């Protein structure tokens, strides 16, 4: 459900013009926005504060971020609205869209970014009992949208991983992530085209306590 400061859902109609402002009720500036056209076959487009307002990612693709001011009108979201450019797949004229908005709420959720170090590193989310849900994405080059959760297992060992951009069954043979009370730990998996902690690569994440 809607939770001020953490999550909101907004339905809107595109108008095809730059600067189209879409109101929301998040109460803070969203740090992650996922947009999908409702009646045509368009990609899922993603704004992330760790990528910036001149770029976008696609939730159904592994590609890194693409750069264009036509996505978000080169404008940061505010605590009352987010701005759209002329790109038809987020702002097509008279097209209905749905948008899912996320933000950091201390102790509840964390939207952030990190740089891979090629070994293991703790991602401190400010939690006290660890993350129950983690979504990560490599952004400077191609990488899957990895999903981990404690229902399936975030443990000190191999963890089930689903990839939002793929229809594959979960990967259970690798230790991409470990638990930590402050958030989570990401590991480098050298033999599996690692998508979690390659040295020098850039990542965004959403974690929920």
PDB file of C-alpha atoms in Angstrom:
ATOM      1  CA  UNK A   1       0.000   0.000   0.000  1.00  0.00           C
ATOM      2  CA  UNK A   2       0.992   3.648  -0.183  1.00  0.00           C
ATOM      3  CA  UNK A   3       3.401   4.599   2.576  1.00  0.00           C
ATOM      4  CA  UNK A   4       4.391   8.275   2.824  1.00  0.00           C
ATOM      5  CA  UNK A   5       8.144   8.675   2.577  1.00  0.00           C
ATOM      6  CA  UNK A   6       8.667   5.181   1.160  1.00  0.00           C
ATOM      7  CA  UNK A   7       6.251   4.146  -1.619  1.00  0.00           C
ATOM      8  CA  UNK A   8       3.557   5.618  -3.847  1.00  0.00           C
ATOM      9  CA  UNK A   9       1.664   4.589  -6.989  1.00  0.00           C
ATOM     10  CA  UNK A  10       0.578   7.128  -9.603  1.00  0.00           C
ATOM     11  CA  UNK A  11      -1.553   6.679 -12.720  1.00  0.00           C
ATOM     12  CA  UNK A  12      -1.172   9.450 -15.319  1.00  0.00           C
ATOM     13  CA  UNK A  13      -1.828  10.255 -18.960  1.00  0.00           C
ATOM     14  CA  UNK A  14       1.008  11.394 -21.207  1.00  0.00           C
ATOM     15  CA  UNK A  15       0.818  14.598 -23.221  1.00  0.00           C
ATOM     16  CA  UNK A  16       3.953  14.357 -25.382  1.00  0.00           C
ATOM     17  CA  UNK A  17       5.367  17.682 -24.251  1.00  0.00           C
ATOM     18  CA  UNK A  18       8.589  18.414 -22.388  1.00  0.00           C
ATOM     19  CA  UNK A  19       8.092  19.438 -18.777  1.00  0.00           C
ATOM     20  CA  UNK A  20       4.929  17.423 -18.175  1.00  0.00           C
ATOM     21  CA  UNK A  21       4.766  17.375 -14.353  1.00  0.00           C
ATOM     22  CA  UNK A  22       3.141  14.337 -12.726  1.00  0.00           C
ATOM     23  CA  UNK A  23       1.941  14.895  -9.162  1.00  0.00           C
ATOM     24  CA  UNK A  24       2.538  12.306  -6.457  1.00  0.00           C
ATOM     25  CA  UNK A  25       1.874  11.836  -2.736  1.00  0.00           C
ATOM     26  CA  UNK A  26       5.201  10.390  -1.619  1.00  0.00           C
ATOM     27  CA  UNK A  27       5.938  13.408   0.558  1.00  0.00           C
ATOM     28  CA  UNK A  28       9.628  13.361  -0.383  1.00  0.00           C
ATOM     29  CA  UNK A  29      11.494  13.389  -3.677  1.00  0.00           C
ATOM     30  CA  UNK A  30      11.417   9.870  -5.172  1.00  0.00           C
ATOM     31  CA  UNK A  31      14.807   8.239  -5.703  1.00  0.00           C
ATOM     32  CA  UNK A  32      13.530   5.362  -7.848  1.00  0.00           C
ATOM     33  CA  UNK A  33      10.643   5.602 -10.339  1.00  0.00           C
ATOM     34  CA  UNK A  34       9.421   2.689 -12.467  1.00  0.00           C
ATOM     35  CA  UNK A  35       7.131   3.649 -15.373  1.00  0.00           C
ATOM     36  CA  UNK A  36       5.095   1.399 -17.687  1.00  0.00           C
ATOM     37  CA  UNK A  37       2.657   2.187 -20.495  1.00  0.00           C
ATOM     38  CA  UNK A  38      -0.624   0.406 -19.868  1.00  0.00           C
ATOM     39  CA  UNK A  39      -2.103  -0.209 -23.317  1.00  0.00           C
ATOM     40  CA  UNK A  40       0.875  -0.531 -25.687  1.00  0.00           C
ATOM     41  CA  UNK A  41       3.966  -2.741 -25.828  1.00  0.00           C
ATOM     42  CA  UNK A  42       6.624  -0.462 -24.381  1.00  0.00           C
ATOM     43  CA  UNK A  43       9.554  -1.218 -22.107  1.00  0.00           C
ATOM     44  CA  UNK A  44       9.541  -0.586 -18.362  1.00  0.00           C
ATOM     45  CA  UNK A  45      11.554   2.618 -17.884  1.00  0.00           C
ATOM     46  CA  UNK A  46      13.357   3.438 -14.653  1.00  0.00           C
ATOM     47  CA  UNK A  47      14.577   6.695 -13.161  1.00  0.00           C
ATOM     48  CA  UNK A  48      17.182   6.268 -10.423  1.00  0.00           C
ATOM     49  CA  UNK A  49      18.875   9.030  -8.486  1.00  0.00           C
ATOM     50  CA  UNK A  50      22.125   7.061  -8.753  1.00  0.00           C
ATOM     51  CA  UNK A  51      21.943   7.340 -12.557  1.00  0.00           C
ATOM     52  CA  UNK A  52      20.661  10.913 -12.791  1.00  0.00           C
ATOM     53  CA  UNK A  53      17.929  12.838 -14.535  1.00  0.00           C
ATOM     54  CA  UNK A  54      19.451  12.601 -18.032  1.00  0.00           C
ATOM     55  CA  UNK A  55      19.460   8.799 -18.148  1.00  0.00           C
ATOM     56  CA  UNK A  56      17.147   5.815 -17.809  1.00  0.00           C
ATOM     57  CA  UNK A  57      17.294   2.078 -17.341  1.00  0.00           C
ATOM     58  CA  UNK A  58      14.897  -0.562 -18.629  1.00  0.00           C
ATOM     59  CA  UNK A  59      13.513  -3.032 -16.098  1.00  0.00           C
ATOM     60  CA  UNK A  60      12.962  -5.722 -18.731  1.00  0.00           C
ATOM     61  CA  UNK A  61      16.459  -5.430 -20.207  1.00  0.00           C
ATOM     62  CA  UNK A  62      19.990  -5.992 -18.886  1.00  0.00           C
ATOM     63  CA  UNK A  63      21.536  -3.031 -20.714  1.00  0.00           C
ATOM     64  CA  UNK A  64      23.298  -0.248 -18.866  1.00  0.00           C
ATOM     65  CA  UNK A  65      21.815   3.220 -18.599  1.00  0.00           C
ATOM     66  CA  UNK A  66      20.913   5.148 -21.729  1.00  0.00           C
ATOM     67  CA  UNK A  67      21.346   8.920 -21.831  1.00  0.00           C
ATOM     68  CA  UNK A  68      18.742  11.374 -23.117  1.00  0.00           C
ATOM     69  CA  UNK A  69      17.031  14.483 -21.782  1.00  0.00           C
ATOM     70  CA  UNK A  70      13.800  13.223 -23.356  1.00  0.00           C
ATOM     71  CA  UNK A  71      13.251  10.748 -20.482  1.00  0.00           C
ATOM     72  CA  UNK A  72      12.917  12.982 -17.404  1.00  0.00           C
ATOM     73  CA  UNK A  73      13.297  16.424 -18.968  1.00  0.00           C
ATOM     74  CA  UNK A  74      16.744  16.856 -17.366  1.00  0.00           C
ATOM     75  CA  UNK A  75      14.898  17.620 -14.115  1.00  0.00           C
ATOM     76  CA  UNK A  76      15.176  16.040 -10.662  1.00  0.00           C
ATOM     77  CA  UNK A  77      11.922  14.884  -9.039  1.00  0.00           C
ATOM     78  CA  UNK A  78      10.591  16.934  -6.146  1.00  0.00           C
ATOM     79  CA  UNK A  79       8.513  16.096  -3.083  1.00  0.00           C
ATOM     80  CA  UNK A  80       5.345  16.883  -5.060  1.00  0.00           C
ATOM     81  CA  UNK A  81       5.966  15.831  -8.687  1.00  0.00           C
ATOM     82  CA  UNK A  82       8.303  14.318 -11.260  1.00  0.00           C
ATOM     83  CA  UNK A  83       8.951  15.743 -14.709  1.00  0.00           C
ATOM     84  CA  UNK A  84       8.777  14.008 -18.087  1.00  0.00           C
ATOM     85  CA  UNK A  85      10.389  14.735 -21.415  1.00  0.00           C
ATOM     86  CA  UNK A  86       9.064  14.017 -24.876  1.00  0.00           C
ATOM     87  CA  UNK A  87      10.026  10.319 -25.001  1.00  0.00           C
ATOM     88  CA  UNK A  88       6.876   8.468 -26.065  1.00  0.00           C
ATOM     89  CA  UNK A  89       7.471   5.416 -23.862  1.00  0.00           C
ATOM     90  CA  UNK A  90       7.123   7.541 -20.711  1.00  0.00           C
ATOM     91  CA  UNK A  91       5.026  10.429 -22.055  1.00  0.00           C
ATOM     92  CA  UNK A  92       3.176   9.395 -25.207  1.00  0.00           C
ATOM     93  CA  UNK A  93       0.288  11.684 -26.081  1.00  0.00           C
ATOM     94  CA  UNK A  94      -2.978  10.465 -24.523  1.00  0.00           C
ATOM     95  CA  UNK A  95      -1.320   7.209 -23.445  1.00  0.00           C
ATOM     96  CA  UNK A  96      -2.140   5.898 -19.939  1.00  0.00           C
ATOM     97  CA  UNK A  97       0.837   5.065 -17.714  1.00  0.00           C
ATOM     98  CA  UNK A  98       1.453   3.687 -14.244  1.00  0.00           C
ATOM     99  CA  UNK A  99       4.385   4.785 -12.090  1.00  0.00           C
ATOM    100  CA  UNK A 100       5.789   3.195  -8.922  1.00  0.00           C
ATOM    101  CA  UNK A 101       7.788   5.562  -6.723  1.00  0.00           C
ATOM    102  CA  UNK A 102      10.285   4.618  -4.004  1.00  0.00           C
ATOM    103  CA  UNK A 103      12.409   6.643  -1.579  1.00  0.00           C
ATOM    104  CA  UNK A 104      14.655   6.177   1.431  1.00  0.00           C
ATOM    105  CA  UNK A 105      12.801   6.068   4.755  1.00  0.00           C
ATOM    106  CA  UNK A 106      15.203   5.622   7.692  1.00  0.00           C
ATOM    107  CA  UNK A 107      14.929   2.154   9.205  1.00  0.00           C
ATOM    108  CA  UNK A 108      12.431   1.012   6.555  1.00  0.00           C
ATOM    109  CA  UNK A 109      13.897   1.397   3.075  1.00  0.00           C
ATOM    110  CA  UNK A 110      17.053   2.527   1.335  1.00  0.00           C
ATOM    111  CA  UNK A 111      17.579   3.574  -2.277  1.00  0.00           C
ATOM    112  CA  UNK A 112      21.254   4.008  -3.051  1.00  0.00           C
ATOM    113  CA  UNK A 113      24.309   3.177  -5.101  1.00  0.00           C
ATOM    114  CA  UNK A 114      27.739   1.663  -4.636  1.00  0.00           C
ATOM    115  CA  UNK A 115      30.934   0.923  -6.555  1.00  0.00           C
ATOM    116  CA  UNK A 116      32.056  -2.700  -6.786  1.00  0.00           C
ATOM    117  CA  UNK A 117      35.342  -3.631  -5.115  1.00  0.00           C
ATOM    118  CA  UNK A 118      35.853  -7.131  -6.541  1.00  0.00           C
ATOM    119  CA  UNK A 119      35.743  -8.935  -3.175  1.00  0.00           C
ATOM    120  CA  UNK A 120      33.018  -8.374  -0.555  1.00  0.00           C
ATOM    121  CA  UNK A 121      31.578  -5.202   0.908  1.00  0.00           C
ATOM    122  CA  UNK A 122      28.862  -4.243   3.359  1.00  0.00           C
ATOM    123  CA  UNK A 123      26.122  -1.941   2.073  1.00  0.00           C
ATOM    124  CA  UNK A 124      24.991  -0.007   5.136  1.00  0.00           C
ATOM    125  CA  UNK A 125      21.305   0.885   4.810  1.00  0.00           C
ATOM    126  CA  UNK A 126      20.878   2.133   8.362  1.00  0.00           C
ATOM    127  CA  UNK A 127      18.785  -0.909   9.315  1.00  0.00           C
ATOM    128  CA  UNK A 128      18.974  -2.756  12.630  1.00  0.00           C
ATOM    129  CA  UNK A 129      17.818  -6.249  11.611  1.00  0.00           C
ATOM    130  CA  UNK A 130      19.067  -6.430   8.024  1.00  0.00           C
ATOM    131  CA  UNK A 131      17.344  -6.251   4.636  1.00  0.00           C
ATOM    132  CA  UNK A 132      14.411  -8.561   3.846  1.00  0.00           C
ATOM    133  CA  UNK A 133      14.299  -7.535   0.168  1.00  0.00           C
ATOM    134  CA  UNK A 134      17.191  -6.419  -2.057  1.00  0.00           C
ATOM    135  CA  UNK A 135      17.137  -5.332  -5.706  1.00  0.00           C
ATOM    136  CA  UNK A 136      20.464  -4.551  -7.430  1.00  0.00           C
ATOM    137  CA  UNK A 137      21.404  -3.448 -10.961  1.00  0.00           C
ATOM    138  CA  UNK A 138      24.762  -2.785 -12.596  1.00  0.00           C
ATOM    139  CA  UNK A 139      24.391   0.498 -14.472  1.00  0.00           C
ATOM    140  CA  UNK A 140      27.626   1.394 -16.286  1.00  0.00           C
ATOM    141  CA  UNK A 141      27.518  -1.812 -18.376  1.00  0.00           C
ATOM    142  CA  UNK A 142      25.009  -4.597 -18.912  1.00  0.00           C
ATOM    143  CA  UNK A 143      23.872  -6.476 -15.827  1.00  0.00           C
ATOM    144  CA  UNK A 144      20.755  -8.234 -14.630  1.00  0.00           C
ATOM    145  CA  UNK A 145      18.142  -6.866 -12.240  1.00  0.00           C
ATOM    146  CA  UNK A 146      18.884  -9.166  -9.297  1.00  0.00           C
ATOM    147  CA  UNK A 147      16.250  -9.854  -6.636  1.00  0.00           C
ATOM    148  CA  UNK A 148      16.983 -11.436  -3.253  1.00  0.00           C
ATOM    149  CA  UNK A 149      14.695 -11.852  -0.246  1.00  0.00           C
ATOM    150  CA  UNK A 150      14.676 -13.553   3.136  1.00  0.00           C
ATOM    151  CA  UNK A 151      11.623 -15.671   2.290  1.00  0.00           C
ATOM    152  CA  UNK A 152      13.781 -17.623  -0.158  1.00  0.00           C
ATOM    153  CA  UNK A 153      17.001 -16.984   1.777  1.00  0.00           C
ATOM    154  CA  UNK A 154      19.625 -14.296   2.318  1.00  0.00           C
ATOM    155  CA  UNK A 155      22.200 -16.403   4.150  1.00  0.00           C
ATOM    156  CA  UNK A 156      25.950 -16.788   4.650  1.00  0.00           C
ATOM    157  CA  UNK A 157      26.182 -19.104   1.637  1.00  0.00           C
ATOM    158  CA  UNK A 158      24.503 -19.564  -1.728  1.00  0.00           C
ATOM    159  CA  UNK A 159      21.356 -17.454  -2.110  1.00  0.00           C
ATOM    160  CA  UNK A 160      18.424 -17.899  -4.530  1.00  0.00           C
ATOM    161  CA  UNK A 161      18.532 -15.119  -7.130  1.00  0.00           C
ATOM    162  CA  UNK A 162      15.752 -14.088  -9.514  1.00  0.00           C
ATOM    163  CA  UNK A 163      16.373 -11.699 -12.406  1.00  0.00           C
ATOM    164  CA  UNK A 164      13.526  -9.347 -13.301  1.00  0.00           C
ATOM    165  CA  UNK A 165      14.691  -8.976 -16.891  1.00  0.00           C
ATOM    166  CA  UNK A 166      14.718 -12.748 -17.513  1.00  0.00           C
ATOM    167  CA  UNK A 167      12.172 -15.569 -17.495  1.00  0.00           C
ATOM    168  CA  UNK A 168      14.790 -18.010 -16.129  1.00  0.00           C
ATOM    169  CA  UNK A 169      14.209 -20.000 -12.951  1.00  0.00           C
ATOM    170  CA  UNK A 170      16.067 -18.801  -9.881  1.00  0.00           C
ATOM    171  CA  UNK A 171      19.825 -19.268  -9.673  1.00  0.00           C
ATOM    172  CA  UNK A 172      20.692 -21.127  -6.465  1.00  0.00           C
ATOM    173  CA  UNK A 173      24.339 -21.969  -7.085  1.00  0.00           C
ATOM    174  CA  UNK A 174      26.168 -18.776  -6.163  1.00  0.00           C
ATOM    175  CA  UNK A 175      26.830 -16.607  -3.120  1.00  0.00           C
ATOM    176  CA  UNK A 176      26.026 -13.129  -4.398  1.00  0.00           C
ATOM    177  CA  UNK A 177      24.762 -11.691  -1.130  1.00  0.00           C
ATOM    178  CA  UNK A 178      25.115 -12.235   2.627  1.00  0.00           C
ATOM    179  CA  UNK A 179      23.132 -10.903   5.588  1.00  0.00           C
ATOM    180  CA  UNK A 180      24.235  -7.950   7.692  1.00  0.00           C
ATOM    181  CA  UNK A 181      22.264  -6.222  10.433  1.00  0.00           C
ATOM    182  CA  UNK A 182      22.865  -2.786   8.874  1.00  0.00           C
ATOM    183  CA  UNK A 183      21.710  -3.878   5.407  1.00  0.00           C
ATOM    184  CA  UNK A 184      23.414  -6.546   3.301  1.00  0.00           C
ATOM    185  CA  UNK A 185      26.784  -7.726   1.961  1.00  0.00           C
ATOM    186  CA  UNK A 186      27.557  -8.099  -1.760  1.00  0.00           C
ATOM    187  CA  UNK A 187      30.146 -10.595  -2.970  1.00  0.00           C
ATOM    188  CA  UNK A 188      32.161 -11.057  -6.147  1.00  0.00           C
ATOM    189  CA  UNK A 189      31.400 -14.295  -8.015  1.00  0.00           C
ATOM    190  CA  UNK A 190      34.221 -14.663 -10.515  1.00  0.00           C
ATOM    191  CA  UNK A 191      32.902 -17.667 -12.456  1.00  0.00           C
ATOM    192  CA  UNK A 192      29.392 -16.483 -13.258  1.00  0.00           C
ATOM    193  CA  UNK A 193      29.537 -13.167 -15.182  1.00  0.00           C
ATOM    194  CA  UNK A 194      29.047 -11.496 -11.824  1.00  0.00           C
ATOM    195  CA  UNK A 195      26.320  -8.871 -11.515  1.00  0.00           C
ATOM    196  CA  UNK A 196      26.788  -7.895  -7.864  1.00  0.00           C
ATOM    197  CA  UNK A 197      30.291  -6.602  -7.062  1.00  0.00           C
ATOM    198  CA  UNK A 198      32.669  -6.309 -10.035  1.00  0.00           C
ATOM    199  CA  UNK A 199      35.596  -4.049  -9.170  1.00  0.00           C
ATOM    200  CA  UNK A 200      35.042  -0.522 -10.488  1.00  0.00           C
ATOM    201  CA  UNK A 201      31.528  -1.151 -11.770  1.00  0.00           C
ATOM    202  CA  UNK A 202      28.617   1.032 -10.619  1.00  0.00           C
ATOM    203  CA  UNK A 203      25.416  -0.333  -9.071  1.00  0.00           C
ATOM    204  CA  UNK A 204      22.082   0.956  -7.819  1.00  0.00           C
ATOM    205  CA  UNK A 205      19.940  -0.818  -5.237  1.00  0.00           C
ATOM    206  CA  UNK A 206      16.629  -0.816  -3.396  1.00  0.00           C
ATOM    207  CA  UNK A 207      16.590  -2.471   0.034  1.00  0.00           C
ATOM    208  CA  UNK A 208      13.617  -2.958   2.352  1.00  0.00           C
ATOM    209  CA  UNK A 209      13.976  -3.914   6.013  1.00  0.00           C
TER     210      UNK A 209
END
